[in-house]
Amino acid sequence: MKHVTIKTIAKEMNLSVSAVSKALNNYPDINDETKDAVVSKAIELGYSPNMIARNLVKNSSNSIGVVVRDSATIYGEILKPLSEAALNNNYTIVMGDSNRSREREMSHVRAMVESRVTGLVVAPVDTDVEEIERAVSGRFPIVYLGGHVSDPKKNYVAVDCDNGVVQAVDYLYSLGHRSIALVADAKTTASTKTKLFAFKREMLKRSLEPNIFIDRIDDGNLVRAGKALFDQIKASEKKFTAIFAVKDMLAAGVMQALKDNNISCPEDISVLGYDGAEVSSFPLINLTTIAQPKVEMARHILDIILSHQDPNRPQGAKHYFLTPKLIERNSCKRI
């Protein structure tokens, strides 16, 4: 017998998945007629009546809140596999973008609390998350995303940025590059600081100069920053054979600047990115990058939240520290 999910019900009734989920979770913005029709159809299709009954009376919704500090970064792209994994488990995602503002972040968190989400995922603005903890006050599990929070008493899913930089420098070195520039945006997050430190260490380990260029303008436009960083490199009058960008969108800006200056990539200068953002695979960019494991991250995030719904599973804080992977395309060349 085919497994019935809210997606099955939505397709049968020509409704959105969100509308079906809200109906089954007794949301006030769905009228009673629609709720009754959805529940009837769910029972008809074999969707668990016990689950329906539980959802209609329980004190939480089948939604998971996600608050990211910038949806234009890799954190926004994690939403796709997370949403898919959530739907497969009869949950929906509610997202908020704090735009790196603590005030906006807390507004989104308080809204999630009022919406009675089942769990909350936060890519926090900074390492101090006590205000978030006070707002949630243990009502539901929180999973911190990224390198900002690595407190053993809190749930977190993070990527080993140090390992990613080791892979990057090893790769460029294996291609014969000895003069490598690193470019970073002005928003020096914990992960960016880790990348800068690891780059210095790995370059010095090979008796190479760790040339680092940081954008001077903090406006969040990474493509603009990448172009400006190449201007810094050009003004330095140093000759580089490779440029390593700590974010793929910075790399895209660098590649555009190379094109504007009639410099060929990778024939003249190789460019390596970091993140594995969707844009990196576009044919006009085709960027070699150190990719974050987005699907694996999403799977672990959901596992942590679901584990808190199961009294038979250990309830202590859970930590996942994942390894990024080199994806080789056409932006780097052996010299």
mmCIF file of C-alpha atoms in Angstrom:
data_model
loop_
_atom_site.group_PDB
_atom_site.id
_atom_site.type_symbol
_atom_site.label_atom_id
_atom_site.label_comp_id
_atom_site.label_asym_id
_atom_site.label_seq_id
_atom_site.Cartn_x
_atom_site.Cartn_y
_atom_site.Cartn_z
ATOM 1 C CA MET A 1 0.000 0.000 0.000
ATOM 2 C CA LYS A 2 1.332 3.401 -0.970
ATOM 3 C CA HIS A 3 2.455 5.613 1.923
ATOM 4 C CA VAL A 4 0.110 8.604 2.226
ATOM 5 C CA THR A 5 1.632 11.979 3.067
ATOM 6 C CA ILE A 6 0.282 15.524 3.145
ATOM 7 C CA LYS A 7 1.664 15.884 -0.403
ATOM 8 C CA THR A 8 -0.656 13.017 -1.469
ATOM 9 C CA ILE A 9 -3.653 14.734 0.125
ATOM 10 C CA ALA A 10 -2.734 18.096 -1.405
ATOM 11 C CA LYS A 11 -2.523 16.589 -4.901
ATOM 12 C CA GLU A 12 -5.886 14.824 -4.513
ATOM 13 C CA MET A 13 -7.635 18.010 -3.371
ATOM 14 C CA ASN A 14 -5.784 20.431 -5.643
ATOM 15 C CA LEU A 15 -4.595 22.366 -2.605
ATOM 16 C CA SER A 16 -1.131 23.530 -1.600
ATOM 17 C CA VAL A 17 0.895 21.394 0.791
ATOM 18 C CA SER A 18 0.944 24.349 3.166
ATOM 19 C CA ALA A 19 -2.885 24.599 3.176
ATOM 20 C CA VAL A 20 -3.278 20.877 3.894
ATOM 21 C CA SER A 21 -0.679 21.014 6.653
ATOM 22 C CA LYS A 22 -2.414 24.008 8.244
ATOM 23 C CA ALA A 23 -5.808 22.289 8.015
ATOM 24 C CA LEU A 24 -4.496 19.163 9.709
ATOM 25 C CA ASN A 25 -2.798 21.296 12.367
ATOM 26 C CA ASN A 26 -5.923 23.356 13.105
ATOM 27 C CA TYR A 27 -4.471 26.710 12.047
ATOM 28 C CA PRO A 28 -6.917 29.621 12.521
ATOM 29 C CA ASP A 29 -6.338 31.034 9.001
ATOM 30 C CA ILE A 30 -7.944 27.946 7.418
ATOM 31 C CA ASN A 31 -11.760 27.925 7.503
ATOM 32 C CA ASP A 32 -13.629 25.088 9.213
ATOM 33 C CA GLU A 33 -15.165 23.821 5.960
ATOM 34 C CA THR A 34 -11.723 23.295 4.425
ATOM 35 C CA LYS A 35 -10.418 21.687 7.617
ATOM 36 C CA ASP A 36 -13.307 19.201 7.656
ATOM 37 C CA ALA A 37 -12.820 18.397 3.959
ATOM 38 C CA VAL A 38 -9.079 17.839 4.382
ATOM 39 C CA VAL A 39 -9.530 15.612 7.433
ATOM 40 C CA SER A 40 -12.186 13.567 5.595
ATOM 41 C CA LYS A 41 -9.960 13.151 2.552
ATOM 42 C CA ALA A 42 -6.986 12.240 4.760
ATOM 43 C CA ILE A 43 -8.964 9.477 6.455
ATOM 44 C CA GLU A 44 -10.292 8.285 3.090
ATOM 45 C CA LEU A 45 -6.765 7.979 1.680
ATOM 46 C CA GLY A 46 -5.470 6.173 4.736
ATOM 47 C CA TYR A 47 -3.498 8.977 6.328
ATOM 48 C CA SER A 48 -3.106 8.014 9.981
ATOM 49 C CA PRO A 49 -6.336 8.973 11.847
ATOM 50 C CA ASN A 50 -4.371 8.898 15.107
ATOM 51 C CA MET A 51 -1.989 11.493 13.677
ATOM 52 C CA ILE A 52 -4.906 13.660 12.564
ATOM 53 C CA ALA A 53 -6.539 13.497 15.982
ATOM 54 C CA ARG A 54 -3.245 14.236 17.697
ATOM 55 C CA ASN A 55 -2.516 17.211 15.478
ATOM 56 C CA LEU A 56 -5.934 18.753 16.039
ATOM 57 C CA VAL A 57 -5.554 18.815 19.809
ATOM 58 C CA LYS A 58 -1.800 19.096 20.427
ATOM 59 C CA ASN A 59 -0.118 22.308 21.489
ATOM 60 C CA SER A 60 2.263 22.585 18.525
ATOM 61 C CA SER A 61 2.086 22.656 14.751
ATOM 62 C CA ASN A 62 3.768 20.356 12.254
ATOM 63 C CA SER A 63 6.033 23.162 11.141
ATOM 64 C CA ILE A 64 9.728 23.786 11.671
ATOM 65 C CA GLY A 65 11.003 27.334 11.982
ATOM 66 C CA VAL A 66 14.207 28.354 10.224
ATOM 67 C CA VAL A 67 15.911 31.707 10.852
ATOM 68 C CA VAL A 68 19.035 32.419 8.794
ATOM 69 C CA ARG A 69 21.283 35.440 8.956
ATOM 70 C CA ASP A 70 21.337 35.852 5.166
ATOM 71 C CA SER A 71 19.197 33.807 2.761
ATOM 72 C CA ALA A 72 21.359 34.964 -0.178
ATOM 73 C CA THR A 73 24.201 32.794 1.153
ATOM 74 C CA ILE A 74 24.574 29.022 1.359
ATOM 75 C CA TYR A 75 22.169 29.011 4.320
ATOM 76 C CA GLY A 76 19.327 29.910 1.978
ATOM 77 C CA GLU A 77 20.207 26.969 -0.255
ATOM 78 C CA ILE A 78 20.038 24.521 2.653
ATOM 79 C CA LEU A 79 16.309 25.296 2.806
ATOM 80 C CA LYS A 80 15.634 23.251 -0.344
ATOM 81 C CA PRO A 81 16.871 19.854 0.929
ATOM 82 C CA LEU A 82 15.569 20.665 4.424
ATOM 83 C CA SER A 83 12.098 21.446 3.073
ATOM 84 C CA GLU A 84 12.083 18.222 1.045
ATOM 85 C CA ALA A 85 13.167 16.133 4.035
ATOM 86 C CA ALA A 86 10.588 17.855 6.242
ATOM 87 C CA LEU A 87 7.740 17.238 3.783
ATOM 88 C CA ASN A 88 8.669 13.566 3.599
ATOM 89 C CA ASN A 89 8.072 13.468 7.363
ATOM 90 C CA ASN A 90 4.831 15.498 7.219
ATOM 91 C CA TYR A 91 6.399 18.766 8.355
ATOM 92 C CA THR A 92 6.542 22.133 6.620
ATOM 93 C CA ILE A 93 9.164 24.890 6.861
ATOM 94 C CA VAL A 94 8.563 28.465 8.023
ATOM 95 C CA MET A 95 11.521 30.717 7.174
ATOM 96 C CA GLY A 96 12.770 34.106 8.359
ATOM 97 C CA ASP A 97 15.801 36.105 7.162
ATOM 98 C CA SER A 98 17.413 38.249 9.865
ATOM 99 C CA ASN A 99 19.648 40.068 7.346
ATOM 100 C CA ARG A 100 22.405 39.894 9.996
ATOM 101 C CA SER A 101 20.339 41.996 12.416
ATOM 102 C CA ARG A 102 19.954 40.820 16.029
ATOM 103 C CA GLU A 103 16.668 42.739 16.313
ATOM 104 C CA ARG A 104 15.212 41.060 13.210
ATOM 105 C CA GLU A 105 16.514 37.705 14.341
ATOM 106 C CA MET A 106 14.653 37.985 17.651
ATOM 107 C CA SER A 107 11.473 39.175 15.902
ATOM 108 C CA HIS A 108 11.522 36.014 13.783
ATOM 109 C CA VAL A 109 12.278 33.800 16.800
ATOM 110 C CA ARG A 110 9.387 35.294 18.803
ATOM 111 C CA ALA A 111 7.073 34.785 15.808
ATOM 112 C CA MET A 112 8.133 31.119 15.638
ATOM 113 C CA VAL A 113 7.363 30.713 19.342
ATOM 114 C CA GLU A 114 3.907 32.247 18.852
ATOM 115 C CA SER A 115 3.313 29.934 15.865
ATOM 116 C CA ARG A 116 4.079 26.935 18.107
ATOM 117 C CA VAL A 117 6.626 25.399 15.769
ATOM 118 C CA THR A 118 7.832 21.867 16.519
ATOM 119 C CA GLY A 119 11.483 22.888 16.341
ATOM 120 C CA LEU A 120 13.685 25.836 15.424
ATOM 121 C CA VAL A 121 16.799 26.009 13.231
ATOM 122 C CA VAL A 122 18.929 29.149 13.600
ATOM 123 C CA ALA A 123 22.010 30.345 11.745
ATOM 124 C CA PRO A 124 22.646 33.025 14.404
ATOM 125 C CA VAL A 125 23.970 36.526 13.938
ATOM 126 C CA ASP A 126 26.686 35.969 16.557
ATOM 127 C CA THR A 127 27.837 33.529 19.226
ATOM 128 C CA ASP A 128 25.681 34.971 22.021
ATOM 129 C CA VAL A 129 22.412 33.049 21.695
ATOM 130 C CA GLU A 130 21.117 33.417 25.259
ATOM 131 C CA GLU A 131 18.322 35.782 24.166
ATOM 132 C CA ILE A 132 17.147 33.132 21.698
ATOM 133 C CA GLU A 133 17.277 30.500 24.443
ATOM 134 C CA ARG A 134 15.243 32.691 26.816
ATOM 135 C CA ALA A 135 12.599 33.372 24.157
ATOM 136 C CA VAL A 136 12.154 29.670 23.392
ATOM 137 C CA SER A 137 12.479 28.674 27.058
ATOM 138 C CA GLY A 138 12.667 24.945 26.297
ATOM 139 C CA ARG A 139 9.304 24.792 24.488
ATOM 140 C CA PHE A 140 10.907 22.981 21.547
ATOM 141 C CA PRO A 141 14.395 21.954 20.375
ATOM 142 C CA ILE A 142 16.743 24.477 18.783
ATOM 143 C CA VAL A 143 19.392 23.448 16.257
ATOM 144 C CA TYR A 144 22.163 25.964 15.602
ATOM 145 C CA LEU A 145 23.532 25.976 12.083
ATOM 146 C CA GLY A 146 27.067 26.967 11.087
ATOM 147 C CA GLY A 147 30.180 27.670 13.109
ATOM 148 C CA HIS A 148 28.850 30.373 15.443
ATOM 149 C CA VAL A 149 27.627 28.056 18.211
ATOM 150 C CA SER A 150 29.641 24.998 19.213
ATOM 151 C CA ASP A 151 28.501 24.795 22.838
ATOM 152 C CA PRO A 152 28.385 21.089 23.843
ATOM 153 C CA LYS A 153 25.157 21.782 25.762
ATOM 154 C CA LYS A 154 23.365 22.914 22.594
ATOM 155 C CA ASN A 155 22.368 21.114 19.379
ATOM 156 C CA TYR A 156 24.402 22.176 16.355
ATOM 157 C CA VAL A 157 25.193 21.167 12.781
ATOM 158 C CA ALA A 158 28.406 22.656 11.418
ATOM 159 C CA VAL A 159 30.914 22.145 8.611
ATOM 160 C CA ASP A 160 34.652 21.694 9.122
ATOM 161 C CA CYS A 161 35.855 24.905 7.453
ATOM 162 C CA ASP A 162 39.444 24.207 8.458
ATOM 163 C CA ASN A 163 39.360 20.926 6.554
ATOM 164 C CA GLY A 164 37.812 22.711 3.561
ATOM 165 C CA VAL A 165 40.704 25.182 3.391
ATOM 166 C CA VAL A 166 43.238 22.360 3.705
ATOM 167 C CA GLN A 167 41.576 20.709 0.695
ATOM 168 C CA ALA A 168 41.630 24.013 -1.222
ATOM 169 C CA VAL A 169 45.302 24.773 -0.644
ATOM 170 C CA ASP A 170 46.307 21.139 -1.250
ATOM 171 C CA TYR A 171 44.413 21.169 -4.545
ATOM 172 C CA LEU A 172 45.907 24.419 -5.841
ATOM 173 C CA TYR A 173 49.374 23.373 -4.701
ATOM 174 C CA SER A 174 49.003 20.025 -6.510
ATOM 175 C CA LEU A 175 48.253 21.966 -9.706
ATOM 176 C CA GLY A 176 51.549 23.804 -9.364
ATOM 177 C CA HIS A 177 50.271 27.093 -7.901
ATOM 178 C CA ARG A 178 52.627 28.789 -5.484
ATOM 179 C CA SER A 179 51.393 32.389 -5.667
ATOM 180 C CA ILE A 180 47.841 32.224 -4.280
ATOM 181 C CA ALA A 181 45.653 35.098 -3.071
ATOM 182 C CA LEU A 182 42.728 34.636 -0.690
ATOM 183 C CA VAL A 183 39.783 37.050 -0.922
ATOM 184 C CA ALA A 184 37.173 37.547 1.814
ATOM 185 C CA ASP A 185 34.219 39.854 2.401
ATOM 186 C CA ALA A 186 34.071 42.324 5.282
ATOM 187 C CA LYS A 187 31.642 40.197 7.310
ATOM 188 C CA THR A 188 34.248 38.245 9.263
ATOM 189 C CA THR A 189 32.029 35.516 10.716
ATOM 190 C CA ALA A 190 33.391 32.671 12.818
ATOM 191 C CA SER A 191 33.628 30.457 9.728
ATOM 192 C CA THR A 192 35.453 33.153 7.737
ATOM 193 C CA LYS A 193 37.917 33.697 10.587
ATOM 194 C CA THR A 194 38.577 29.954 10.636
ATOM 195 C CA LYS A 195 39.219 30.002 6.885
ATOM 196 C CA LEU A 196 41.642 32.946 7.159
ATOM 197 C CA PHE A 197 43.601 31.287 9.965
ATOM 198 C CA ALA A 198 43.740 27.937 8.152
ATOM 199 C CA PHE A 199 44.874 29.596 4.914
ATOM 200 C CA LYS A 200 47.744 31.383 6.671
ATOM 201 C CA ARG A 201 48.792 28.175 8.389
ATOM 202 C CA GLU A 202 48.666 26.027 5.248
ATOM 203 C CA MET A 203 50.555 28.564 3.138
ATOM 204 C CA LEU A 204 53.278 29.090 5.761
ATOM 205 C CA LYS A 205 53.563 25.314 6.165
ATOM 206 C CA ARG A 206 54.651 25.251 2.508
ATOM 207 C CA SER A 207 56.928 28.312 2.937
ATOM 208 C CA LEU A 208 54.527 30.383 0.784
ATOM 209 C CA GLU A 209 53.343 33.933 1.436
ATOM 210 C CA PRO A 210 49.695 34.028 2.665
ATOM 211 C CA ASN A 211 48.381 37.004 0.688
ATOM 212 C CA ILE A 212 44.922 37.964 2.012
ATOM 213 C CA PHE A 213 42.618 40.659 0.627
ATOM 214 C CA ILE A 214 39.504 41.728 2.570
ATOM 215 C CA ASP A 215 36.712 43.886 1.146
ATOM 216 C CA ARG A 216 36.502 47.334 2.769
ATOM 217 C CA ILE A 217 32.743 47.849 2.248
ATOM 218 C CA ASP A 218 30.171 46.013 4.367
ATOM 219 C CA ASP A 219 27.102 46.123 2.093
ATOM 220 C CA GLY A 220 26.358 42.405 1.666
ATOM 221 C CA ASN A 221 26.789 42.472 -2.136
ATOM 222 C CA LEU A 222 29.259 39.645 -2.635
ATOM 223 C CA VAL A 223 29.574 39.973 -6.412
ATOM 224 C CA ARG A 224 30.440 43.662 -6.026
ATOM 225 C CA ALA A 225 32.866 42.722 -3.260
ATOM 226 C CA GLY A 226 34.549 40.144 -5.507
ATOM 227 C CA LYS A 227 35.085 42.753 -8.213
ATOM 228 C CA ALA A 228 36.448 45.256 -5.681
ATOM 229 C CA LEU A 229 38.779 42.635 -4.255
ATOM 230 C CA PHE A 230 40.242 41.959 -7.681
ATOM 231 C CA ASP A 231 40.856 45.717 -7.967
ATOM 232 C CA GLN A 232 42.826 45.451 -4.707
ATOM 233 C CA ILE A 233 44.815 42.541 -6.100
ATOM 234 C CA LYS A 234 45.562 44.454 -9.302
ATOM 235 C CA ALA A 235 46.612 47.546 -7.313
ATOM 236 C CA SER A 236 49.011 45.442 -5.222
ATOM 237 C CA GLU A 237 51.022 44.760 -8.406
ATOM 238 C CA LYS A 238 51.694 41.230 -7.155
ATOM 239 C CA LYS A 239 51.442 38.438 -9.687
ATOM 240 C CA PHE A 240 49.132 35.599 -8.680
ATOM 241 C CA THR A 241 48.379 32.416 -10.557
ATOM 242 C CA ALA A 242 45.356 31.509 -8.409
ATOM 243 C CA ILE A 243 42.680 33.244 -6.335
ATOM 244 C CA PHE A 244 40.820 31.416 -3.556
ATOM 245 C CA ALA A 245 37.513 33.023 -2.540
ATOM 246 C CA VAL A 246 35.958 32.150 0.830
ATOM 247 C CA LYS A 247 32.474 32.256 -0.771
ATOM 248 C CA ASP A 248 31.298 31.255 -4.235
ATOM 249 C CA MET A 249 29.565 34.575 -4.880
ATOM 250 C CA LEU A 250 32.854 36.379 -4.177
ATOM 251 C CA ALA A 251 34.471 34.058 -6.719
ATOM 252 C CA ALA A 252 31.749 34.965 -9.243
ATOM 253 C CA GLY A 253 32.600 38.647 -8.756
ATOM 254 C CA VAL A 254 36.320 37.932 -9.200
ATOM 255 C CA MET A 255 35.620 36.022 -12.426
ATOM 256 C CA GLN A 256 33.553 38.916 -13.756
ATOM 257 C CA ALA A 257 36.402 41.319 -12.945
ATOM 258 C CA LEU A 258 38.854 39.067 -14.775
ATOM 259 C CA LYS A 259 36.606 39.135 -17.827
ATOM 260 C CA ASP A 260 36.280 42.936 -17.629
ATOM 261 C CA ASN A 261 40.079 43.170 -17.607
ATOM 262 C CA ASN A 262 40.497 40.752 -20.533
ATOM 263 C CA ILE A 263 42.142 38.193 -18.268
ATOM 264 C CA SER A 264 41.249 34.598 -18.991
ATOM 265 C CA CYS A 265 40.157 32.118 -16.326
ATOM 266 C CA PRO A 266 41.731 29.610 -15.892
ATOM 267 C CA GLU A 267 44.334 30.156 -18.634
ATOM 268 C CA ASP A 268 45.788 33.255 -16.928
ATOM 269 C CA ILE A 269 44.458 32.960 -13.367
ATOM 270 C CA SER A 270 42.719 30.029 -11.697
ATOM 271 C CA VAL A 271 39.776 30.730 -9.358
ATOM 272 C CA LEU A 272 38.589 28.443 -6.565
ATOM 273 C CA GLY A 273 35.411 29.041 -4.550
ATOM 274 C CA TYR A 274 33.934 27.790 -1.305
ATOM 275 C CA ASP A 275 30.329 26.740 -0.497
ATOM 276 C CA GLY A 276 29.036 24.707 -3.425
ATOM 277 C CA ALA A 277 26.333 27.300 -4.131
ATOM 278 C CA GLU A 278 24.000 26.539 -7.039
ATOM 279 C CA VAL A 279 25.419 29.480 -8.997
ATOM 280 C CA SER A 280 28.843 27.792 -9.041
ATOM 281 C CA SER A 281 27.548 25.123 -11.434
ATOM 282 C CA PHE A 282 26.099 27.567 -13.974
ATOM 283 C CA PRO A 283 27.739 27.020 -17.400
ATOM 284 C CA LEU A 284 29.076 30.589 -17.646
ATOM 285 C CA ILE A 285 30.768 30.208 -14.246
ATOM 286 C CA ASN A 286 31.552 26.477 -13.946
ATOM 287 C CA LEU A 287 33.444 27.121 -10.725
ATOM 288 C CA THR A 288 35.647 24.599 -8.954
ATOM 289 C CA THR A 289 34.591 24.843 -5.313
ATOM 290 C CA ILE A 290 34.760 23.346 -1.847
ATOM 291 C CA ALA A 291 31.124 22.304 -1.397
ATOM 292 C CA GLN A 292 29.259 22.182 1.872
ATOM 293 C CA PRO A 293 27.218 18.958 2.240
ATOM 294 C CA LYS A 294 23.779 20.606 2.131
ATOM 295 C CA VAL A 295 21.707 17.420 1.889
ATOM 296 C CA GLU A 296 23.586 15.790 4.750
ATOM 297 C CA MET A 297 23.232 18.943 6.840
ATOM 298 C CA ALA A 298 19.478 18.998 6.234
ATOM 299 C CA ARG A 299 19.170 15.315 7.156
ATOM 300 C CA HIS A 300 20.975 15.801 10.467
ATOM 301 C CA ILE A 301 18.985 18.949 11.307
ATOM 302 C CA LEU A 302 15.711 17.098 10.851
ATOM 303 C CA ASP A 303 17.004 14.067 12.741
ATOM 304 C CA ILE A 304 17.770 16.216 15.785
ATOM 305 C CA ILE A 305 14.300 17.777 15.771
ATOM 306 C CA LEU A 306 12.497 14.465 15.242
ATOM 307 C CA SER A 307 14.549 12.779 17.964
ATOM 308 C CA HIS A 308 13.040 15.207 20.467
ATOM 309 C CA GLN A 309 9.568 13.958 19.483
ATOM 310 C CA ASP A 310 10.514 10.366 20.284
ATOM 311 C CA PRO A 311 10.677 9.564 24.027
ATOM 312 C CA ASN A 312 12.523 6.332 23.227
ATOM 313 C CA ARG A 313 15.545 8.182 21.826
ATOM 314 C CA PRO A 314 18.308 9.805 23.939
ATOM 315 C CA GLN A 315 17.429 13.453 24.599
ATOM 316 C CA GLY A 316 20.871 14.992 25.168
ATOM 317 C CA ALA A 317 22.375 17.663 22.914
ATOM 318 C CA LYS A 318 23.446 16.361 19.511
ATOM 319 C CA HIS A 319 26.386 17.595 17.451
ATOM 320 C CA TYR A 320 27.266 17.003 13.799
ATOM 321 C CA PHE A 321 30.547 18.308 12.378
ATOM 322 C CA LEU A 322 30.552 17.548 8.662
ATOM 323 C CA THR A 323 33.320 17.455 6.060
ATOM 324 C CA PRO A 324 33.065 19.560 2.864
ATOM 325 C CA LYS A 325 34.016 18.118 -0.522
ATOM 326 C CA LEU A 326 36.029 19.427 -3.470
ATOM 327 C CA ILE A 327 33.967 19.667 -6.669
ATOM 328 C CA GLU A 328 36.294 19.999 -9.663
ATOM 329 C CA ARG A 329 35.047 21.957 -12.669
ATOM 330 C CA ASN A 330 36.793 24.228 -15.198
ATOM 331 C CA SER A 331 37.985 27.303 -13.279
ATOM 332 C CA CYS A 332 41.365 25.932 -12.182
ATOM 333 C CA LYS A 333 44.296 24.885 -14.344
ATOM 334 C CA ARG A 334 47.522 22.986 -13.819
ATOM 335 C CA ILE A 335 50.597 25.156 -14.432
#
